[in-house]
Amino acid sequence: TFDDGPIPGPTDFVLEQLDRYNAKATFFCIGDNVKKNPELFQKLKDFGHRIGNHTFHHLNGWYQDTETYIDNVTQAETVISSDLFRPPYGKIKKQQANILLNKYKIVMWDVLSYDFNKEISPEKCYFNVVKNSRPGSIVVFHDSLKAFKNLEYALPKNLEFFKEEGYEFKTI
């Protein structure tokens, strides 16, 4: 899975890599990024990837009152049509989740690549995914400028490694 896009450059790179390895993914998109990059968002769908809502402004649910948070998710619905939702930072209050579960499947992850962390090397990002993934894992990468240095190195190597191990890459 990929969070935070679509962003020109990083998202284009991800699409190229996924196509190269015949891999499908689920992209949890920020509504504001979709609004700014509608052609790139359409390209995600045209390539057969699945889309999920990731709020309009990448809000941390722990720091938002429920009404503000739900309003931001609803605002994202104006540009993202999906029954999948991932809370930014994985942070969501029980009341927020209970409301969203009426409309969405909330999708978390079991492997965080840490590609966004500038304190880890691209190699460590790669090995983190290899070490912690197992059949059925939901891995999170980020198609963002902040994560690009690690993503650019780790994503193709991870795709190659897991393809050689016989894994398939599917949407949620």
Coordinates of C-alpha atoms in Angstrom, one line a residue:
T1 CA 0.0 0.0 0.0
F2 CA 1.0 3.6 -0.5
D3 CA 0.0 6.6 1.6
D4 CA -0.2 10.3 1.0
G5 CA -0.2 10.8 -2.8
P6 CA -0.8 11.4 -5.5
I7 CA 2.4 13.5 -5.9
P8 CA 4.0 14.1 -9.3
G9 CA 7.4 12.4 -9.4
P10 CA 7.1 9.9 -6.5
T11 CA 3.7 8.5 -7.6
D12 CA 4.9 8.3 -11.2
F13 CA 8.0 6.3 -10.0
V14 CA 5.8 4.0 -8.0
L15 CA 3.5 3.3 -10.9
E16 CA 6.5 2.5 -13.1
Q17 CA 7.9 0.1 -10.6
L18 CA 4.6 -1.6 -10.0
D19 CA 4.1 -2.0 -13.7
R20 CA 7.6 -3.4 -14.1
Y21 CA 6.8 -6.2 -11.6
N22 CA 3.2 -6.7 -12.6
A23 CA 2.2 -5.6 -9.1
K24 CA -1.1 -4.1 -8.0
A25 CA -1.4 -1.9 -4.9
T26 CA -3.8 0.1 -2.9
F27 CA -3.2 3.9 -2.7
F28 CA -4.6 5.8 0.3
C29 CA -4.9 9.2 -1.1
I30 CA -5.1 12.6 0.5
G31 CA -8.0 14.6 -0.9
D32 CA -6.1 17.8 -1.3
N33 CA -3.4 16.0 -3.4
V34 CA -6.1 14.4 -5.5
K35 CA -7.6 17.8 -6.1
K36 CA -4.2 19.2 -7.1
N37 CA -3.3 16.2 -9.3
P38 CA -6.5 14.8 -10.9
E39 CA -4.8 13.3 -13.9
L40 CA -2.3 11.4 -11.8
F41 CA -5.1 10.2 -9.6
Q42 CA -6.9 8.9 -12.7
K43 CA -3.8 7.2 -13.8
L44 CA -3.7 5.2 -10.5
K45 CA -7.2 3.9 -11.3
D46 CA -6.5 3.4 -15.0
F47 CA -3.5 1.1 -14.1
G48 CA -5.9 -1.1 -12.1
H49 CA -4.8 0.0 -8.6
R50 CA -7.3 0.4 -5.7
I51 CA -7.9 3.7 -4.0
G52 CA -8.7 4.5 -0.4
N53 CA -9.5 7.7 1.5
H54 CA -6.7 9.1 3.7
T55 CA -8.6 12.3 4.8
F56 CA -8.5 15.6 2.9
H57 CA -5.7 17.2 4.9
H58 CA -3.8 14.3 6.5
L59 CA -5.3 14.9 9.9
N60 CA -4.1 13.0 13.0
G61 CA -7.3 11.8 14.6
W62 CA -5.9 11.9 18.1
Y63 CA -5.6 15.7 17.9
Q64 CA -8.9 16.4 16.2
D65 CA -12.4 16.5 17.7
T66 CA -14.7 13.9 16.1
E67 CA -16.8 16.3 14.1
T68 CA -13.7 18.0 12.5
Y69 CA -12.2 14.7 11.7
I70 CA -15.3 13.2 10.1
D71 CA -15.9 16.4 8.2
N72 CA -12.4 16.1 6.7
V73 CA -13.0 12.5 5.7
T74 CA -16.3 13.6 4.1
Q75 CA -14.5 16.4 2.3
A76 CA -12.1 13.9 0.8
E77 CA -15.1 11.9 -0.5
T78 CA -15.8 14.8 -2.9
V79 CA -12.8 13.6 -4.9
I80 CA -12.2 10.0 -3.7
S81 CA -14.9 7.4 -4.1
S82 CA -13.9 4.4 -2.0
D83 CA -15.1 2.1 0.7
L84 CA -11.6 1.9 2.2
F85 CA -10.1 4.3 4.8
R86 CA -6.7 4.5 6.4
P87 CA -6.2 7.0 9.3
P88 CA -3.1 9.2 8.8
Y89 CA -0.4 8.1 11.2
G90 CA -2.6 5.2 12.2
K91 CA -4.1 7.5 14.8
I92 CA -7.9 7.5 15.2
K93 CA -10.2 7.7 18.2
K94 CA -12.7 5.0 19.0
Q95 CA -15.7 7.3 18.4
Q96 CA -14.2 8.4 15.0
A97 CA -13.7 4.8 14.0
N98 CA -17.2 3.7 15.1
I99 CA -18.7 6.4 12.8
L100 CA -16.4 5.6 9.9
L101 CA -17.1 1.9 10.1
N102 CA -20.7 2.5 9.0
K103 CA -19.3 3.4 5.6
Y104 CA -15.7 2.2 5.4
K105 CA -13.4 -0.7 6.0
I106 CA -10.6 0.7 8.0
V107 CA -7.3 -0.7 6.8
M108 CA -4.2 -0.6 8.9
W109 CA -0.9 -2.4 8.3
D110 CA 1.5 -4.9 9.8
V111 CA 4.7 -3.7 8.2
L112 CA 5.7 0.0 8.2
S113 CA 8.6 0.6 5.8
Y114 CA 9.7 3.8 7.6
D115 CA 10.6 5.2 4.2
F116 CA 9.5 8.6 5.5
N117 CA 12.1 8.6 8.3
K118 CA 15.2 10.6 7.2
E119 CA 17.2 9.0 10.0
I120 CA 17.2 5.5 8.5
S121 CA 19.1 4.6 5.4
P122 CA 17.5 3.3 2.2
E123 CA 19.2 0.0 2.9
K124 CA 17.6 -0.2 6.4
C125 CA 14.2 0.6 4.9
Y126 CA 14.6 -2.3 2.4
F127 CA 15.7 -4.8 5.1
N128 CA 13.0 -3.6 7.5
V129 CA 10.4 -4.7 4.9
V130 CA 12.1 -8.0 4.1
K131 CA 12.6 -8.9 7.8
N132 CA 9.1 -8.1 8.9
S133 CA 6.9 -9.2 6.0
R134 CA 5.2 -12.6 5.7
P135 CA 2.4 -14.0 3.5
G136 CA -0.6 -11.7 3.6
S137 CA 1.3 -8.7 5.0
I138 CA 0.0 -5.2 4.4
V139 CA 3.1 -3.1 3.9
V140 CA 3.1 0.7 3.9
F141 CA 5.3 2.9 1.7
H142 CA 4.7 6.6 1.0
D143 CA 4.5 8.1 -2.5
S144 CA 5.7 11.5 -1.1
L145 CA 8.7 13.8 -1.6
K146 CA 9.8 13.3 2.0
A147 CA 10.0 9.5 1.6
F148 CA 11.4 9.5 -2.0
K149 CA 15.1 8.9 -1.2
N150 CA 14.3 5.7 0.7
L151 CA 11.4 4.7 -1.5
E152 CA 13.5 5.0 -4.7
Y153 CA 16.0 2.5 -3.3
A154 CA 13.8 0.2 -1.3
L155 CA 10.7 -0.3 -3.4
P156 CA 12.2 -1.9 -6.5
K157 CA 14.5 -4.1 -4.4
N158 CA 11.5 -5.2 -2.3
L159 CA 9.4 -5.9 -5.3
E160 CA 12.3 -7.9 -6.9
F161 CA 13.0 -9.8 -3.7
F162 CA 9.4 -10.8 -3.0
K163 CA 8.8 -11.6 -6.7
E164 CA 11.7 -14.0 -6.6
E165 CA 10.3 -15.6 -3.4
G166 CA 7.1 -16.3 -5.3
Y167 CA 4.9 -13.6 -3.8
E168 CA 2.1 -11.8 -5.6
F169 CA 1.2 -8.2 -5.1
K170 CA -2.5 -7.5 -4.8
T171 CA -4.9 -4.8 -4.0
I172 CA -6.8 -4.9 -0.7

